[in-house]
């Protein structure tokens, strides 16, 4: 299933929910002003590509509130690519990879060549024992909390490769200053 040049505005829940779905490409789309999150990818979804476009001003109601939220419910999702997207001004995180309610983890997620800015929480937050996560060539700036935040979830520490990102000017709120990258010491 492929969507090109789609515009989704003012959804009452999450604007685009990909749930237990495989082989979806969303290319050059704009998703904005949803009451909850912009995109939600959950419950064992596989081979999902979000390419280009813009995700902004989501999360003005209740719910997830992220620009892109991956995880949260059901089985872990895998083989996800987020590339070349302008993600800005979302109420919570720009992108969040969360452990699910069943402690499932995500695998093989690539976040690359995106601009992530002006989130009221983290630019990118990754929590839980996810595997094969790559964060590459992104520009992450002016987010209220951290630019890139790796946190230990209920299932352990995430396995993340991050390089060639430009991360600056984050951490202006939330009690921290200039907290561009946070990698806590994980116990093994």
PDB file of C-alpha atoms in Angstrom:
ATOM      1  CA  UNK A   1       0.000   0.000   0.000  1.00  0.00           C
ATOM      2  CA  UNK A   2       1.505   3.347  -1.042  1.00  0.00           C
ATOM      3  CA  UNK A   3       0.302   6.890  -0.383  1.00  0.00           C
ATOM      4  CA  UNK A   4       1.803   9.862  -2.272  1.00  0.00           C
ATOM      5  CA  UNK A   5       1.246  13.563  -1.558  1.00  0.00           C
ATOM      6  CA  UNK A   6      -1.478  12.881   1.007  1.00  0.00           C
ATOM      7  CA  UNK A   7      -2.569  15.657   3.400  1.00  0.00           C
ATOM      8  CA  UNK A   8      -4.188  14.744   6.730  1.00  0.00           C
ATOM      9  CA  UNK A   9      -5.347  17.609   8.968  1.00  0.00           C
ATOM     10  CA  UNK A  10      -7.294  17.942  12.244  1.00  0.00           C
ATOM     11  CA  UNK A  11      -7.819  14.263  13.102  1.00  0.00           C
ATOM     12  CA  UNK A  12      -9.721  13.709  16.353  1.00  0.00           C
ATOM     13  CA  UNK A  13      -7.427  10.854  17.362  1.00  0.00           C
ATOM     14  CA  UNK A  14      -4.052  10.027  15.841  1.00  0.00           C
ATOM     15  CA  UNK A  15      -3.968  11.329  12.284  1.00  0.00           C
ATOM     16  CA  UNK A  16      -2.447   8.162  10.730  1.00  0.00           C
ATOM     17  CA  UNK A  17      -2.579   4.859  12.637  1.00  0.00           C
ATOM     18  CA  UNK A  18      -0.656   1.915  11.205  1.00  0.00           C
ATOM     19  CA  UNK A  19      -1.730  -1.064  13.310  1.00  0.00           C
ATOM     20  CA  UNK A  20      -0.788  -4.715  12.595  1.00  0.00           C
ATOM     21  CA  UNK A  21      -0.093  -3.776   8.966  1.00  0.00           C
ATOM     22  CA  UNK A  22       2.711  -4.680   6.566  1.00  0.00           C
ATOM     23  CA  UNK A  23       4.302  -3.101   3.502  1.00  0.00           C
ATOM     24  CA  UNK A  24       3.137   0.509   3.724  1.00  0.00           C
ATOM     25  CA  UNK A  25       4.945   3.465   2.136  1.00  0.00           C
ATOM     26  CA  UNK A  26       3.869   7.012   2.856  1.00  0.00           C
ATOM     27  CA  UNK A  27       5.743   9.412   0.614  1.00  0.00           C
ATOM     28  CA  UNK A  28       5.838  13.206   0.615  1.00  0.00           C
ATOM     29  CA  UNK A  29       2.763  13.606   2.843  1.00  0.00           C
ATOM     30  CA  UNK A  30       1.763  16.319   5.304  1.00  0.00           C
ATOM     31  CA  UNK A  31       0.209  15.330   8.644  1.00  0.00           C
ATOM     32  CA  UNK A  32      -0.765  18.195  10.954  1.00  0.00           C
ATOM     33  CA  UNK A  33      -3.033  19.501  13.723  1.00  0.00           C
ATOM     34  CA  UNK A  34      -4.252  16.106  14.994  1.00  0.00           C
ATOM     35  CA  UNK A  35      -5.595  16.058  18.547  1.00  0.00           C
ATOM     36  CA  UNK A  36      -3.338  13.091  19.363  1.00  0.00           C
ATOM     37  CA  UNK A  37      -0.162  12.017  17.549  1.00  0.00           C
ATOM     38  CA  UNK A  38       0.671  12.486  13.892  1.00  0.00           C
ATOM     39  CA  UNK A  39       1.694   8.884  13.101  1.00  0.00           C
ATOM     40  CA  UNK A  40       1.313   5.792  15.274  1.00  0.00           C
ATOM     41  CA  UNK A  41       3.011   2.554  14.213  1.00  0.00           C
ATOM     42  CA  UNK A  42       2.054  -0.369  16.457  1.00  0.00           C
ATOM     43  CA  UNK A  43       1.117  -3.990  17.075  1.00  0.00           C
ATOM     44  CA  UNK A  44       3.557  -5.924  14.921  1.00  0.00           C
ATOM     45  CA  UNK A  45       3.551  -3.668  11.868  1.00  0.00           C
ATOM     46  CA  UNK A  46       6.366  -4.515   9.450  1.00  0.00           C
ATOM     47  CA  UNK A  47       8.071  -2.896   6.449  1.00  0.00           C
ATOM     48  CA  UNK A  48       6.778   0.638   7.027  1.00  0.00           C
ATOM     49  CA  UNK A  49       8.377   3.586   5.191  1.00  0.00           C
ATOM     50  CA  UNK A  50       7.716   7.260   5.881  1.00  0.00           C
ATOM     51  CA  UNK A  51       9.624   9.179   3.220  1.00  0.00           C
ATOM     52  CA  UNK A  52       9.740  12.959   2.889  1.00  0.00           C
ATOM     53  CA  UNK A  53       6.947  15.324   3.760  1.00  0.00           C
ATOM     54  CA  UNK A  54       6.115  17.134   6.978  1.00  0.00           C
ATOM     55  CA  UNK A  55       4.659  16.141  10.365  1.00  0.00           C
ATOM     56  CA  UNK A  56       3.829  19.139  12.527  1.00  0.00           C
ATOM     57  CA  UNK A  57       1.625  20.769  15.178  1.00  0.00           C
ATOM     58  CA  UNK A  58       0.148  17.452  16.401  1.00  0.00           C
ATOM     59  CA  UNK A  59      -0.931  16.617  19.940  1.00  0.00           C
ATOM     60  CA  UNK A  60      -3.266  19.393  20.933  1.00  0.00           C
ATOM     61  CA  UNK A  61      -5.654  17.038  22.782  1.00  0.00           C
ATOM     62  CA  UNK A  62      -5.178  13.811  24.722  1.00  0.00           C
ATOM     63  CA  UNK A  63      -3.285  10.659  23.826  1.00  0.00           C
ATOM     64  CA  UNK A  64       0.169   9.950  22.426  1.00  0.00           C
ATOM     65  CA  UNK A  65       0.932  13.526  21.247  1.00  0.00           C
ATOM     66  CA  UNK A  66       4.148  12.538  19.359  1.00  0.00           C
ATOM     67  CA  UNK A  67       4.953  13.493  15.803  1.00  0.00           C
ATOM     68  CA  UNK A  68       5.706   9.794  15.179  1.00  0.00           C
ATOM     69  CA  UNK A  69       5.089   7.198  17.908  1.00  0.00           C
ATOM     70  CA  UNK A  70       6.340   3.639  17.395  1.00  0.00           C
ATOM     71  CA  UNK A  71       5.295   0.936  19.878  1.00  0.00           C
ATOM     72  CA  UNK A  72       2.887   1.374  22.733  1.00  0.00           C
ATOM     73  CA  UNK A  73       0.572  -1.602  22.153  1.00  0.00           C
ATOM     74  CA  UNK A  74       0.799  -5.258  21.157  1.00  0.00           C
ATOM     75  CA  UNK A  75       3.670  -6.950  19.383  1.00  0.00           C
ATOM     76  CA  UNK A  76       6.895  -5.197  18.444  1.00  0.00           C
ATOM     77  CA  UNK A  77       7.046  -3.591  15.013  1.00  0.00           C
ATOM     78  CA  UNK A  78      10.045  -3.961  12.705  1.00  0.00           C
ATOM     79  CA  UNK A  79      11.731  -2.846   9.495  1.00  0.00           C
ATOM     80  CA  UNK A  80      10.699   0.787   9.746  1.00  0.00           C
ATOM     81  CA  UNK A  81      12.335   3.653   7.838  1.00  0.00           C
ATOM     82  CA  UNK A  82      11.737   7.343   8.549  1.00  0.00           C
ATOM     83  CA  UNK A  83      13.753   9.326   6.017  1.00  0.00           C
ATOM     84  CA  UNK A  84      13.797  12.944   4.881  1.00  0.00           C
ATOM     85  CA  UNK A  85      10.845  14.152   6.971  1.00  0.00           C
ATOM     86  CA  UNK A  86      10.478  17.648   8.448  1.00  0.00           C
ATOM     87  CA  UNK A  87       9.138  16.979  11.977  1.00  0.00           C
ATOM     88  CA  UNK A  88       8.386  20.107  14.001  1.00  0.00           C
ATOM     89  CA  UNK A  89       6.218  21.760  16.637  1.00  0.00           C
ATOM     90  CA  UNK A  90       4.636  18.580  18.042  1.00  0.00           C
ATOM     91  CA  UNK A  91       3.372  18.661  21.627  1.00  0.00           C
ATOM     92  CA  UNK A  92       5.383  15.682  22.927  1.00  0.00           C
ATOM     93  CA  UNK A  93       8.371  13.969  21.227  1.00  0.00           C
ATOM     94  CA  UNK A  94       9.275  14.424  17.585  1.00  0.00           C
ATOM     95  CA  UNK A  95       9.825  10.637  17.336  1.00  0.00           C
ATOM     96  CA  UNK A  96       9.390   8.110  20.148  1.00  0.00           C
ATOM     97  CA  UNK A  97      10.200   4.383  20.168  1.00  0.00           C
ATOM     98  CA  UNK A  98       8.418   2.988  23.217  1.00  0.00           C
ATOM     99  CA  UNK A  99       8.186  -0.463  24.735  1.00  0.00           C
ATOM    100  CA  UNK A 100       4.695  -1.879  24.224  1.00  0.00           C
ATOM    101  CA  UNK A 101       2.146  -2.790  26.877  1.00  0.00           C
ATOM    102  CA  UNK A 102       3.303  -6.417  26.406  1.00  0.00           C
ATOM    103  CA  UNK A 103       7.016  -5.451  26.769  1.00  0.00           C
ATOM    104  CA  UNK A 104       7.600  -6.164  23.082  1.00  0.00           C
ATOM    105  CA  UNK A 105      10.485  -4.357  21.403  1.00  0.00           C
ATOM    106  CA  UNK A 106      11.030  -2.768  17.993  1.00  0.00           C
ATOM    107  CA  UNK A 107      13.748  -3.966  15.623  1.00  0.00           C
ATOM    108  CA  UNK A 108      15.485  -2.641  12.524  1.00  0.00           C
ATOM    109  CA  UNK A 109      14.340   0.971  12.678  1.00  0.00           C
ATOM    110  CA  UNK A 110      16.249   3.593  10.667  1.00  0.00           C
ATOM    111  CA  UNK A 111      15.730   7.288  11.395  1.00  0.00           C
ATOM    112  CA  UNK A 112      17.742   9.271   8.848  1.00  0.00           C
ATOM    113  CA  UNK A 113      18.050  12.608   7.043  1.00  0.00           C
ATOM    114  CA  UNK A 114      15.239  14.250   9.036  1.00  0.00           C
ATOM    115  CA  UNK A 115      14.933  17.713  10.544  1.00  0.00           C
ATOM    116  CA  UNK A 116      13.415  17.441  14.042  1.00  0.00           C
ATOM    117  CA  UNK A 117      12.755  20.692  15.877  1.00  0.00           C
ATOM    118  CA  UNK A 118      10.562  22.556  18.364  1.00  0.00           C
ATOM    119  CA  UNK A 119       9.086  19.535  20.159  1.00  0.00           C
ATOM    120  CA  UNK A 120       7.967  20.295  23.712  1.00  0.00           C
ATOM    121  CA  UNK A 121       9.747  17.114  24.877  1.00  0.00           C
ATOM    122  CA  UNK A 122      12.613  15.202  23.170  1.00  0.00           C
ATOM    123  CA  UNK A 123      13.554  15.379  19.515  1.00  0.00           C
ATOM    124  CA  UNK A 124      14.008  11.578  19.521  1.00  0.00           C
ATOM    125  CA  UNK A 125      13.317   9.367  22.542  1.00  0.00           C
ATOM    126  CA  UNK A 126      14.223   5.671  22.488  1.00  0.00           C
ATOM    127  CA  UNK A 127      13.298   3.542  25.502  1.00  0.00           C
ATOM    128  CA  UNK A 128      13.379  -0.224  25.994  1.00  0.00           C
ATOM    129  CA  UNK A 129      15.552  -3.057  24.675  1.00  0.00           C
ATOM    130  CA  UNK A 130      14.975  -2.294  20.989  1.00  0.00           C
ATOM    131  CA  UNK A 131      17.505  -3.763  18.554  1.00  0.00           C
ATOM    132  CA  UNK A 132      19.002  -2.592  15.284  1.00  0.00           C
ATOM    133  CA  UNK A 133      18.089   1.071  15.744  1.00  0.00           C
ATOM    134  CA  UNK A 134      20.016   3.534  13.540  1.00  0.00           C
ATOM    135  CA  UNK A 135      19.885   7.324  13.958  1.00  0.00           C
ATOM    136  CA  UNK A 136      21.841   8.847  11.064  1.00  0.00           C
ATOM    137  CA  UNK A 137      22.348  12.238   9.378  1.00  0.00           C
ATOM    138  CA  UNK A 138      19.523  14.032  11.210  1.00  0.00           C
ATOM    139  CA  UNK A 139      19.420  17.687  12.242  1.00  0.00           C
ATOM    140  CA  UNK A 140      17.882  17.868  15.729  1.00  0.00           C
ATOM    141  CA  UNK A 141      17.593  21.279  17.368  1.00  0.00           C
ATOM    142  CA  UNK A 142      15.573  23.573  19.635  1.00  0.00           C
ATOM    143  CA  UNK A 143      13.592  20.825  21.401  1.00  0.00           C
ATOM    144  CA  UNK A 144      12.504  21.649  24.956  1.00  0.00           C
ATOM    145  CA  UNK A 145      14.115  18.554  26.488  1.00  0.00           C
ATOM    146  CA  UNK A 146      16.891  16.443  24.942  1.00  0.00           C
ATOM    147  CA  UNK A 147      17.729  16.190  21.266  1.00  0.00           C
ATOM    148  CA  UNK A 148      18.404  12.438  21.513  1.00  0.00           C
ATOM    149  CA  UNK A 149      17.407  10.610  24.699  1.00  0.00           C
ATOM    150  CA  UNK A 150      18.119   6.908  25.240  1.00  0.00           C
ATOM    151  CA  UNK A 151      16.340   5.539  28.300  1.00  0.00           C
ATOM    152  CA  UNK A 152      16.242   2.121  29.881  1.00  0.00           C
ATOM    153  CA  UNK A 153      12.738   0.680  29.655  1.00  0.00           C
ATOM    154  CA  UNK A 154      11.113  -2.243  31.402  1.00  0.00           C
ATOM    155  CA  UNK A 155      12.831  -4.641  28.999  1.00  0.00           C
ATOM    156  CA  UNK A 156      16.379  -3.281  29.199  1.00  0.00           C
ATOM    157  CA  UNK A 157      18.642  -0.974  27.221  1.00  0.00           C
ATOM    158  CA  UNK A 158      18.187  -0.032  23.553  1.00  0.00           C
ATOM    159  CA  UNK A 159      20.812  -1.051  20.958  1.00  0.00           C
ATOM    160  CA  UNK A 160      21.318   2.179  19.003  1.00  0.00           C
ATOM    161  CA  UNK A 161      23.860   3.257  16.416  1.00  0.00           C
ATOM    162  CA  UNK A 162      23.940   7.041  16.075  1.00  0.00           C
ATOM    163  CA  UNK A 163      26.373   8.977  13.895  1.00  0.00           C
ATOM    164  CA  UNK A 164      26.697  12.037  11.666  1.00  0.00           C
ATOM    165  CA  UNK A 165      23.782  13.825  13.334  1.00  0.00           C
ATOM    166  CA  UNK A 166      23.794  17.560  14.066  1.00  0.00           C
ATOM    167  CA  UNK A 167      22.272  17.978  17.534  1.00  0.00           C
ATOM    168  CA  UNK A 168      22.308  21.425  19.133  1.00  0.00           C
ATOM    169  CA  UNK A 169      20.348  23.966  21.140  1.00  0.00           C
ATOM    170  CA  UNK A 170      18.168  21.391  22.927  1.00  0.00           C
ATOM    171  CA  UNK A 171      17.341  21.121  26.622  1.00  0.00           C
ATOM    172  CA  UNK A 172      16.090  24.622  27.190  1.00  0.00           C
ATOM    173  CA  UNK A 173      13.301  23.379  29.494  1.00  0.00           C
ATOM    174  CA  UNK A 174      12.527  20.420  31.707  1.00  0.00           C
ATOM    175  CA  UNK A 175      15.069  21.490  34.333  1.00  0.00           C
ATOM    176  CA  UNK A 176      18.104  20.849  32.116  1.00  0.00           C
ATOM    177  CA  UNK A 177      20.290  23.107  30.042  1.00  0.00           C
ATOM    178  CA  UNK A 178      21.977  22.205  26.785  1.00  0.00           C
ATOM    179  CA  UNK A 179      21.102  18.509  27.113  1.00  0.00           C
ATOM    180  CA  UNK A 180      21.630  17.602  23.490  1.00  0.00           C
ATOM    181  CA  UNK A 181      22.300  13.862  23.972  1.00  0.00           C
ATOM    182  CA  UNK A 182      21.459  11.818  27.065  1.00  0.00           C
ATOM    183  CA  UNK A 183      22.791   8.282  27.435  1.00  0.00           C
ATOM    184  CA  UNK A 184      22.272   7.106  31.016  1.00  0.00           C
ATOM    185  CA  UNK A 185      24.478   4.380  32.459  1.00  0.00           C
ATOM    186  CA  UNK A 186      22.533   1.178  31.959  1.00  0.00           C
ATOM    187  CA  UNK A 187      22.865  -1.781  34.273  1.00  0.00           C
ATOM    188  CA  UNK A 188      23.466  -5.226  32.784  1.00  0.00           C
TER     189      UNK A 188
END
